[in-house]
Short mmCIF file of C-alpha atoms and ligand atoms in Angstrom, two decimals:
data_model
loop_
_atom_site.label_atom_id
_atom_site.label_comp_id
_atom_site.label_asym_id
_atom_site.label_seq_id
_atom_site.Cartn_x
_atom_site.Cartn_y
_atom_site.Cartn_z
CA MET A 1 83.92 122.16 110.14
CA ILE A 2 83.81 118.56 109.00
CA SER A 3 80.93 116.39 110.10
CA CYS A 4 80.81 112.65 110.81
CA ARG A 5 79.99 110.60 107.70
CA VAL A 6 77.66 108.40 109.74
CA CYS A 7 75.73 110.65 112.12
CA GLY A 8 76.55 114.22 111.08
CA ASN A 9 78.08 115.14 114.44
CA GLN A 10 80.98 117.61 114.37
CA LEU A 11 84.41 115.92 114.06
CA GLU A 12 87.62 117.07 115.73
CA LYS A 13 90.96 115.80 114.50
CA PHE A 14 93.12 114.50 117.33
CA MET A 15 96.31 114.20 115.27
CA SER A 16 97.71 114.62 111.78
CA PHE A 17 100.07 112.43 109.77
CA GLY A 18 100.82 115.43 107.58
CA LYS A 19 100.63 115.68 103.81
CA MET A 20 100.06 112.32 102.17
CA PRO A 21 99.95 111.13 98.57
CA ILE A 22 97.67 108.44 97.10
CA ALA A 23 98.91 105.22 98.73
CA ASN A 24 98.60 102.95 95.69
CA ARG A 25 99.89 105.38 93.07
CA PHE A 26 103.38 104.19 92.14
CA LEU A 27 105.10 106.78 89.99
CA LEU A 28 107.45 107.27 87.09
CA PRO A 29 109.99 110.12 87.63
CA LYS A 30 108.13 112.32 85.12
CA GLN A 31 105.07 112.18 87.42
CA PHE A 32 106.90 113.39 90.57
CA ASP A 33 106.12 117.08 89.99
CA SER A 34 102.38 116.61 89.57
CA GLU A 35 101.88 114.28 92.53
CA TYR A 36 98.64 114.82 94.44
CA PHE A 37 98.75 115.38 98.22
CA PHE A 38 96.07 115.77 100.91
CA GLU A 39 96.21 116.05 104.70
CA LEU A 40 95.88 112.65 106.41
CA ALA A 41 94.23 113.33 109.75
CA PRO A 42 92.04 110.89 111.69
CA ALA A 43 89.11 111.73 113.94
CA PHE A 44 86.92 109.83 116.30
CA CYS A 45 83.20 110.63 116.44
CA LYS A 46 82.19 111.09 120.07
CA SER A 47 78.56 110.54 119.18
CA CYS A 48 78.49 107.33 117.08
CA PHE A 49 82.04 106.11 117.88
CA THR A 50 83.12 105.78 114.25
CA PHE A 51 86.85 106.20 113.62
CA GLN A 52 87.41 107.95 110.28
CA ILE A 53 89.79 110.17 108.38
CA ILE A 54 88.76 113.78 107.91
CA GLU A 55 89.69 114.24 104.28
CA GLN A 56 89.56 111.48 101.68
CA PRO A 57 90.57 111.97 98.02
CA SER A 58 87.80 111.29 95.48
CA PRO A 59 87.17 107.58 94.73
CA GLU A 60 88.19 108.10 91.08
CA LYS A 61 91.66 109.22 92.19
CA MET A 62 92.16 105.94 94.07
CA PHE A 63 90.22 103.28 92.13
CA HIS A 64 90.62 103.26 88.36
CA ASN A 65 91.99 101.16 85.51
CA ASN A 66 95.54 101.18 86.88
CA TYR A 67 94.94 100.16 90.51
CA ALA A 68 98.09 98.61 91.98
CA PHE A 69 96.66 96.18 94.55
CA TYR A 70 96.00 92.64 93.31
CA SER A 71 94.49 90.50 96.08
CA SER A 72 96.00 87.21 94.95
CA THR A 73 99.67 88.21 95.60
CA SER A 74 99.46 86.55 99.03
CA ARG A 75 99.11 82.76 99.11
CA TYR A 76 97.88 82.95 102.67
CA MET A 77 95.07 85.32 101.61
CA GLN A 78 94.14 82.92 98.78
CA LEU A 79 93.64 80.20 101.39
CA HIS A 80 91.80 82.56 103.72
CA PHE A 81 89.26 83.49 101.05
CA LYS A 82 88.84 79.86 99.97
CA GLU A 83 87.93 78.99 103.57
CA PHE A 84 85.66 82.05 103.81
CA ALA A 85 83.83 81.04 100.60
CA TYR A 86 83.40 77.42 101.69
CA GLU A 87 82.05 78.46 105.09
CA VAL A 88 79.34 80.41 103.26
CA ILE A 89 78.69 77.64 100.72
CA ASN A 90 78.40 74.99 103.44
CA SER A 91 76.21 76.95 105.82
CA ILE A 92 74.10 79.92 104.69
CA LEU A 93 73.72 78.76 101.09
CA MET A 94 72.70 75.22 102.04
CA GLY A 95 69.16 74.41 101.00
CA ARG A 96 68.64 77.74 99.19
CA ASP A 97 67.16 77.54 95.74
CA GLU A 98 69.55 79.00 93.12
CA PRO A 99 71.19 81.39 95.57
CA PHE A 100 72.64 84.69 94.39
CA VAL A 101 75.87 86.03 95.94
CA VAL A 102 77.14 89.61 95.56
CA GLU A 103 80.60 90.78 96.60
CA ILE A 104 81.52 94.45 97.08
CA GLY A 105 85.19 95.09 96.16
CA SER A 106 85.82 91.69 94.56
CA ASN A 107 89.20 92.69 93.06
CA ASP A 108 90.80 89.87 91.00
CA GLY A 109 88.13 87.37 92.07
CA ILE A 110 90.13 85.89 94.95
CA MET A 111 86.91 84.92 96.80
CA LEU A 112 84.18 84.76 94.13
CA ARG A 113 86.13 82.25 92.01
CA HIS A 114 85.06 79.55 94.49
CA PHE A 115 81.39 80.40 94.03
CA LYS A 116 81.93 80.36 90.28
CA ASP A 117 83.58 76.92 90.52
CA LYS A 118 80.49 75.64 92.36
CA GLY A 119 78.26 76.99 89.58
CA CYS A 120 76.72 79.53 91.97
CA ARG A 121 75.04 82.68 90.60
CA HIS A 122 77.30 85.57 91.60
CA LEU A 123 78.22 89.17 90.85
CA GLY A 124 81.37 91.05 91.85
CA ILE A 125 81.30 94.83 92.12
CA GLU A 126 84.79 96.07 91.35
CA PRO A 127 85.39 99.61 90.04
CA SER A 128 89.14 99.14 89.39
CA GLU A 129 88.97 97.74 85.87
CA ASN A 130 92.46 96.27 85.59
CA VAL A 131 91.98 94.02 88.62
CA ALA A 132 88.37 93.20 87.65
CA ASP A 133 89.68 92.14 84.21
CA VAL A 134 91.72 89.39 85.88
CA ALA A 135 88.54 88.15 87.58
CA ARG A 136 86.57 88.31 84.31
CA LYS A 137 89.31 86.36 82.50
CA ASN A 138 88.85 83.63 85.10
CA GLY A 139 85.10 83.52 84.51
CA VAL A 140 84.09 85.59 87.55
CA ASN A 141 81.16 87.85 86.66
CA SER A 142 82.35 91.37 87.59
CA LEU A 143 80.81 94.80 87.16
CA SER A 144 83.26 97.73 87.09
CA LYS A 145 81.16 100.24 89.03
CA PHE A 146 81.16 101.80 92.49
CA PHE A 147 78.63 100.20 94.83
CA ASP A 148 76.04 102.59 96.25
CA VAL A 149 72.27 102.73 96.66
CA ASP A 150 71.67 103.50 92.95
CA LEU A 151 73.74 100.54 91.85
CA ALA A 152 71.92 98.34 94.39
CA GLU A 153 68.63 99.28 92.71
CA GLN A 154 70.04 98.48 89.26
CA ILE A 155 71.29 95.08 90.48
CA ILE A 156 67.86 94.26 91.94
CA GLU A 157 66.23 95.11 88.62
CA GLU A 158 68.62 93.00 86.58
CA TYR A 159 69.37 90.08 88.89
CA GLY A 160 66.91 90.21 91.80
CA GLN A 161 67.77 90.34 95.51
CA ALA A 162 70.79 88.62 97.01
CA ASP A 163 70.95 85.74 99.46
CA VAL A 164 74.38 86.79 100.63
CA ILE A 165 76.36 90.01 100.30
CA LEU A 166 80.06 89.66 100.97
CA SER A 167 82.88 92.15 101.29
CA ALA A 168 86.48 92.04 102.51
CA ASN A 169 88.74 95.01 103.06
CA ALA A 170 86.47 97.15 100.93
CA MET A 171 83.60 98.40 103.11
CA CYS A 172 86.10 100.54 105.04
CA HIS A 173 87.09 102.17 101.72
CA ILE A 174 83.72 103.72 100.90
CA SER A 175 83.09 107.21 102.21
CA ASP A 176 79.32 107.32 101.66
CA ILE A 177 78.69 104.45 104.06
CA ASN A 178 75.04 105.52 104.51
CA SER A 179 74.39 104.99 100.82
CA VAL A 180 76.18 101.62 100.96
CA ALA A 181 74.23 100.47 104.04
CA ARG A 182 70.91 101.56 102.52
CA GLY A 183 71.83 99.83 99.24
CA ILE A 184 72.65 96.63 101.09
CA SER A 185 69.39 96.74 103.05
CA LEU A 186 67.45 96.93 99.77
CA LEU A 187 69.53 94.35 97.92
CA LEU A 188 69.37 91.72 100.66
CA LYS A 189 66.50 89.20 100.73
CA PRO A 190 64.42 89.20 103.96
CA LYS A 191 66.39 86.11 105.07
CA GLY A 192 69.62 87.29 103.49
CA VAL A 193 72.94 87.78 105.27
CA LEU A 194 75.68 90.39 104.96
CA ILE A 195 79.20 89.26 105.89
CA PHE A 196 82.13 91.60 105.71
CA GLU A 197 85.56 91.88 107.25
CA ASP A 198 87.91 94.81 107.65
CA PRO A 199 90.97 95.79 109.72
CA TYR A 200 89.84 96.09 113.33
CA LEU A 201 90.10 99.25 115.42
CA GLY A 202 90.88 97.27 118.60
CA ASP A 203 93.98 95.73 116.97
CA MET A 204 95.10 99.00 115.44
CA ILE A 205 94.99 100.72 118.84
CA SER A 206 96.65 97.90 120.78
CA LYS A 207 99.40 97.26 118.18
CA VAL A 208 99.89 100.93 117.25
CA SER A 209 99.52 99.83 113.62
CA TYR A 210 98.85 103.39 112.51
CA ASP A 211 99.77 102.40 108.95
CA GLN A 212 96.22 101.04 108.61
CA ILE A 213 95.32 104.71 108.22
CA TYR A 214 95.75 105.86 104.60
CA ASP A 215 93.63 107.43 101.87
CA GLU A 216 91.64 104.29 101.01
CA HIS A 217 90.82 103.40 104.63
CA VAL A 218 88.29 106.11 105.34
CA PHE A 219 86.96 104.08 108.31
CA ILE A 220 88.56 101.76 110.83
CA PHE A 221 85.56 99.90 112.22
CA SER A 222 84.72 98.35 115.56
CA ALA A 223 81.75 96.14 116.46
CA THR A 224 80.28 99.15 118.27
CA SER A 225 80.39 101.41 115.21
CA VAL A 226 79.30 98.72 112.72
CA SER A 227 76.32 97.82 114.84
CA ARG A 228 75.20 101.47 115.00
CA ILE A 229 75.76 102.24 111.32
CA PHE A 230 73.72 99.32 110.00
CA GLN A 231 70.99 99.48 112.64
CA GLN A 232 69.82 102.72 111.01
CA TYR A 233 68.98 100.67 107.91
CA GLY A 234 67.25 97.74 109.61
CA LEU A 235 70.26 95.45 109.81
CA GLU A 236 71.42 93.86 113.04
CA LEU A 237 74.89 92.64 114.00
CA ILE A 238 74.30 88.94 114.67
CA ASN A 239 77.92 87.82 115.08
CA ALA A 240 81.46 89.21 115.12
CA ILE A 241 84.45 86.91 114.66
CA PRO A 242 88.06 88.09 115.05
CA GLN A 243 90.43 87.26 112.17
CA ILE A 244 94.23 87.24 112.11
CA THR A 245 94.40 88.60 108.54
CA HIS A 246 95.84 92.06 107.78
CA GLY A 247 97.30 92.33 111.25
CA GLY A 248 93.98 91.83 113.04
CA SER A 249 90.58 92.10 111.40
CA MET A 250 86.98 91.52 112.40
CA ARG A 251 84.36 89.62 110.43
CA TYR A 252 80.92 91.14 110.94
CA ILE A 253 77.77 89.16 110.19
CA LEU A 254 74.54 91.13 109.84
CA ALA A 255 70.96 90.34 108.88
CA PRO A 256 67.56 92.07 108.79
CA ILE A 257 66.55 92.80 112.40
CA GLY A 258 64.78 89.83 113.99
CA SER A 259 65.46 87.41 111.11
CA HIS A 260 68.32 85.56 112.86
CA LEU A 261 69.44 84.74 116.39
CA VAL A 262 72.08 87.10 117.79
CA SER A 263 75.23 85.31 118.98
CA PRO A 264 76.44 86.04 122.52
CA ASN A 265 79.78 86.97 120.84
CA VAL A 266 78.35 90.34 119.89
CA LYS A 267 77.86 91.47 123.47
CA LYS A 268 81.21 89.96 124.50
CA ILE A 269 83.09 91.88 121.83
CA ILE A 270 81.26 95.15 122.46
CA ASP A 271 81.96 94.81 126.21
CA LYS A 272 85.62 94.16 125.41
CA GLU A 273 85.70 97.34 123.31
CA ILE A 274 84.38 99.31 126.29
CA GLU A 275 87.00 97.67 128.53
CA GLN A 276 89.73 98.60 126.03
CA GLY A 277 88.49 102.19 126.10
CA LEU A 278 87.58 102.33 122.41
CA PRO A 279 84.66 104.73 123.02
CA LEU A 280 86.86 107.15 125.03
CA PRO A 281 88.69 110.17 123.56
CA ASP A 282 91.67 109.57 125.93
CA THR A 283 92.42 106.33 124.08
CA TYR A 284 93.11 108.36 120.93
CA GLU A 285 95.33 110.86 122.75
CA LYS A 286 97.41 107.90 123.95
CA PHE A 287 97.38 106.41 120.44
CA LYS A 288 98.75 109.68 119.07
CA GLU A 289 101.63 109.59 121.58
CA ASN A 290 102.31 105.95 120.70
CA CYS A 291 102.44 106.81 116.98
CA GLU A 292 104.96 109.58 117.63
CA LYS A 293 107.12 107.26 119.72
CA SER A 294 106.98 104.55 117.04
CA ARG A 295 107.90 107.10 114.34
CA ASP A 296 110.86 108.53 116.30
CA THR A 297 112.24 105.10 117.24
CA LEU A 298 112.02 103.75 113.69
CA LEU A 299 113.67 106.80 112.17
CA GLU A 300 116.47 106.74 114.78
CA LEU A 301 117.13 103.08 114.04
CA LEU A 302 117.27 103.66 110.28
CA ASN A 303 119.54 106.69 110.73
CA ARG A 304 121.89 104.62 112.89
CA LEU A 305 122.05 101.86 110.28
CA LYS A 306 122.65 104.43 107.54
CA ASP A 307 125.50 106.01 109.55
CA ARG A 308 127.05 102.56 109.95
CA GLY A 309 126.82 102.02 106.18
CA LYS A 310 124.40 99.07 106.43
CA ARG A 311 122.31 97.94 103.45
CA VAL A 312 118.58 98.12 104.21
CA VAL A 313 115.91 97.02 101.74
CA GLY A 314 112.13 97.29 102.21
CA TYR A 315 109.97 94.17 101.82
CA GLY A 316 106.50 94.71 100.29
CA ALA A 317 105.49 98.03 98.73
CA THR A 318 102.23 98.00 100.67
CA SER A 319 99.67 100.80 100.77
CA LYS A 320 100.34 100.93 104.49
CA SER A 321 104.00 101.75 103.85
CA THR A 322 102.97 105.03 102.23
CA THR A 323 101.81 106.28 105.63
CA VAL A 324 104.95 105.00 107.37
CA THR A 325 107.48 106.38 104.89
CA ASN A 326 105.82 109.78 104.57
CA TYR A 327 105.01 110.22 108.28
CA CYS A 328 108.49 109.07 109.44
CA LYS A 329 110.26 110.70 106.47
CA ILE A 330 111.93 107.47 105.35
CA GLY A 331 113.45 107.89 101.89
CA PRO A 332 115.95 106.36 99.45
CA GLU A 333 118.78 107.54 101.73
CA HIS A 334 117.54 104.96 104.29
CA ILE A 335 116.22 102.25 102.02
CA GLU A 336 117.94 101.14 98.83
CA PHE A 337 114.73 99.85 97.26
CA ILE A 338 111.50 98.05 98.17
CA SER A 339 111.09 94.53 96.87
CA ASP A 340 107.60 93.64 95.60
CA THR A 341 106.17 90.79 93.54
CA THR A 342 103.50 92.95 91.83
CA PRO A 343 104.58 93.63 88.21
CA ILE A 344 102.84 97.05 87.90
CA LYS A 345 104.63 98.40 90.99
CA GLN A 346 108.08 97.32 89.78
CA GLY A 347 110.31 99.89 88.07
CA ARG A 348 108.28 102.68 89.63
CA PHE A 349 108.78 104.80 92.75
CA THR A 350 106.81 104.87 95.99
CA PRO A 351 104.25 107.62 96.61
CA GLY A 352 105.66 110.74 98.24
CA MET A 353 109.09 109.54 99.33
CA HIS A 354 110.01 108.11 95.90
CA ILE A 355 111.85 104.97 96.96
CA PRO A 356 112.47 102.66 93.97
CA VAL A 357 110.31 99.51 93.80
CA ARG A 358 112.23 96.56 92.37
CA PRO A 359 111.31 92.98 91.44
CA TYR A 360 111.53 90.39 94.20
CA GLU A 361 114.44 88.67 92.42
CA GLU A 362 116.67 91.65 93.24
CA PHE A 363 116.13 90.92 96.92
CA THR A 364 117.04 87.24 96.63
CA LYS A 365 120.04 87.61 94.33
CA ASN A 366 121.85 90.03 96.65
CA PHE A 367 120.47 89.83 100.18
CA PRO A 368 120.78 93.05 102.19
CA GLU A 369 121.88 93.07 105.83
CA TYR A 370 118.47 94.28 106.97
CA ALA A 371 114.98 94.00 105.50
CA LEU A 372 112.32 96.41 106.72
CA LEU A 373 109.10 94.40 106.76
CA PHE A 374 106.46 96.73 105.35
CA ALA A 375 104.19 93.73 104.70
CA TRP A 376 104.25 92.88 108.44
CA ASN A 377 100.68 91.59 108.18
CA HIS A 378 102.02 88.73 106.02
CA ALA A 379 104.97 88.04 108.38
CA GLN A 380 104.24 84.34 108.87
CA GLU A 381 103.99 83.65 105.14
CA ILE A 382 107.11 85.71 104.43
CA PHE A 383 109.29 84.24 107.20
CA GLU A 384 108.39 80.74 106.00
CA LYS A 385 109.39 81.70 102.47
CA GLU A 386 112.59 83.57 103.31
CA VAL A 387 114.67 80.93 105.10
CA LYS A 388 117.64 81.67 102.80
CA PHE A 389 117.68 85.28 103.96
CA LYS A 390 117.90 84.02 107.52
CA TYR A 391 120.77 81.62 106.62
CA ALA A 392 122.54 84.56 104.97
CA LYS A 393 122.40 86.24 108.42
CA GLY A 394 119.87 88.81 107.19
CA LYS A 395 117.85 90.52 109.90
CA TRP A 396 114.23 91.67 109.76
CA ILE A 397 113.15 95.05 111.06
CA SER A 398 109.54 95.28 112.14
CA TYR A 399 107.62 98.23 113.58
CA VAL A 400 104.38 96.53 114.66
CA PRO A 401 103.68 96.15 117.54
CA ASN A 402 107.13 97.59 118.43
CA VAL A 403 110.12 98.82 116.49
CA ASP A 404 112.36 95.77 116.69
CA ILE A 405 115.20 93.92 115.00
CA ILE A 406 114.25 90.28 114.67
CA GLU A 407 117.50 88.23 114.81
N1 SAH B 1 88.37 92.10 98.64
C1 SAH B 1 89.74 92.17 98.20
C2 SAH B 1 90.15 93.57 97.71
C3 SAH B 1 90.41 94.61 98.77
S1 SAH B 1 91.04 96.12 98.09
C4 SAH B 1 90.68 91.69 99.28
O1 SAH B 1 90.30 91.61 100.44
O2 SAH B 1 91.84 91.45 98.96
C5 SAH B 1 89.57 97.12 98.06
C6 SAH B 1 88.82 96.98 96.76
O3 SAH B 1 87.58 97.71 96.88
C7 SAH B 1 89.56 97.56 95.56
O4 SAH B 1 89.71 96.57 94.60
C8 SAH B 1 88.67 98.72 95.12
O5 SAH B 1 88.69 98.95 93.72
C9 SAH B 1 87.31 98.30 95.62
N2 SAH B 1 86.33 99.40 95.84
C10 SAH B 1 86.57 100.67 96.21
N3 SAH B 1 85.41 101.38 96.29
C11 SAH B 1 84.42 100.53 95.95
C12 SAH B 1 83.00 100.66 95.83
N4 SAH B 1 82.36 101.81 96.07
N5 SAH B 1 82.30 99.56 95.46
C13 SAH B 1 82.90 98.38 95.23
N6 SAH B 1 84.24 98.20 95.33
C14 SAH B 1 84.99 99.26 95.68
P1 TYD B 2 99.14 94.05 101.60
O1 TYD B 2 99.82 94.13 102.92
O2 TYD B 2 98.38 92.82 101.35
O3 TYD B 2 98.13 95.21 101.41
P2 TYD B 2 98.12 96.80 101.45
O4 TYD B 2 98.66 97.28 100.13
O5 TYD B 2 96.66 97.04 101.55
O6 TYD B 2 98.87 97.35 102.62
O7 TYD B 2 100.21 94.25 100.45
C1 TYD B 2 101.22 93.34 100.31
C2 TYD B 2 102.21 93.81 99.27
O8 TYD B 2 103.41 93.05 99.45
C3 TYD B 2 101.77 93.59 97.84
O9 TYD B 2 102.24 94.64 97.02
C4 TYD B 2 102.44 92.29 97.46
C5 TYD B 2 103.69 92.31 98.28
N1 TYD B 2 104.17 90.98 98.70
C6 TYD B 2 105.43 90.56 98.31
O10 TYD B 2 106.15 91.29 97.60
N2 TYD B 2 105.87 89.33 98.70
C7 TYD B 2 105.11 88.51 99.47
O11 TYD B 2 105.55 87.37 99.80
C8 TYD B 2 103.82 88.95 99.90
C9 TYD B 2 102.96 88.09 100.77
C10 TYD B 2 103.38 90.20 99.48
ZN1 ZN B 3 79.27 109.98 114.17
#
């Protein structure tokens, strides 16, 4: 029996997405036979209310020197992290003497570069060396290690405690969350602040965006679960601010208990989670049914288009699309290729279903009739960019929040 990573309570899976490969491992044909699979099954802890997957591959299988996700591929995300950085610089860091900022999961330096530009003392923790190398080339101080309590102690010894610890779309990747939370509680100064954001459980349930569940996302947090996890280590949730990024995220602000005022937002959001039924097992039964409906409708639509001989291309070889393609059984017979701007994904094949990934230029030089929007979380940015596709009478297919053809 598997126990909850937070509180040790026994976990029961309420559904399974079946056998899944590593979401960010794009393959060459010679690697097809040795592809690694695990069972992707989520569970909801009835005791501490933390949503998590039961089995997660080892961190080294997912984060290494050939990691395929570069944060700066989205211009919208570049702006988002610039605003995030400046909010911190212009508020918490104001009046602090030589502040020190640490980011967990700093990737190519998309956020820390702004602290560097301001001459602020900073350190990025980024185990995937190839993406950290981009940050280092741009002058962002980055350490290619996995953050945990031992690393926190080493950082304290070498650099001292931190004024601010930041993280975006990375906290939900780390299985040993107790070690991370304890590490943060040690690393943070008594008046320090932890700010992190991750895809939000409330949005995933309401939009049926089940593709947020894949190997890397071991947790999908809510304000309720975050507050409980960090309370054990003397940190209090002092604010929670919804974000539109990645299809609906939440920014959590925490500080040593009693060191800061608690915003009324915290209670409002936790009450809203109760109203939405997030602490209730029935919610997850309904979510399972909604996932099955979404899967069946999407596959039917793609089969119909295939039977009518339509050209369908995927847009964005996202990690999320690994769950969708493998769960729905969408393969090269449905989708000619997936267009992606990331050089190390191009010329390779998607995990599990082995759909070719091609450079973006192949999408623009010969528009298909339909484009399946796997990067639906970047829809606004993409629709603004792809006006020519629209003029060419191309149609978008989306599956969040509903399977739909967008004319
Ligand atoms: N913050 C960026 C990157 C998100 S991807 C953004 O929002 O775009 C998640 C990142 O977390 C990856 O780059 C991965 O290598 C890193 N990561 C995974 N486990 C980690 C750990 N234990 N400590 C620090 N970073 C980790
Ligand atoms: P993203 O949705 O940010 O993350 P995840 O992998 O965690 O699901 O991934 C977006 C992918 O889409 C990434 O590989 C880059 C690609 N992309 C494009 O090809 N064109 C675009 O205009 C944008 C915004 C992204
Ligand atoms: Zn639990």
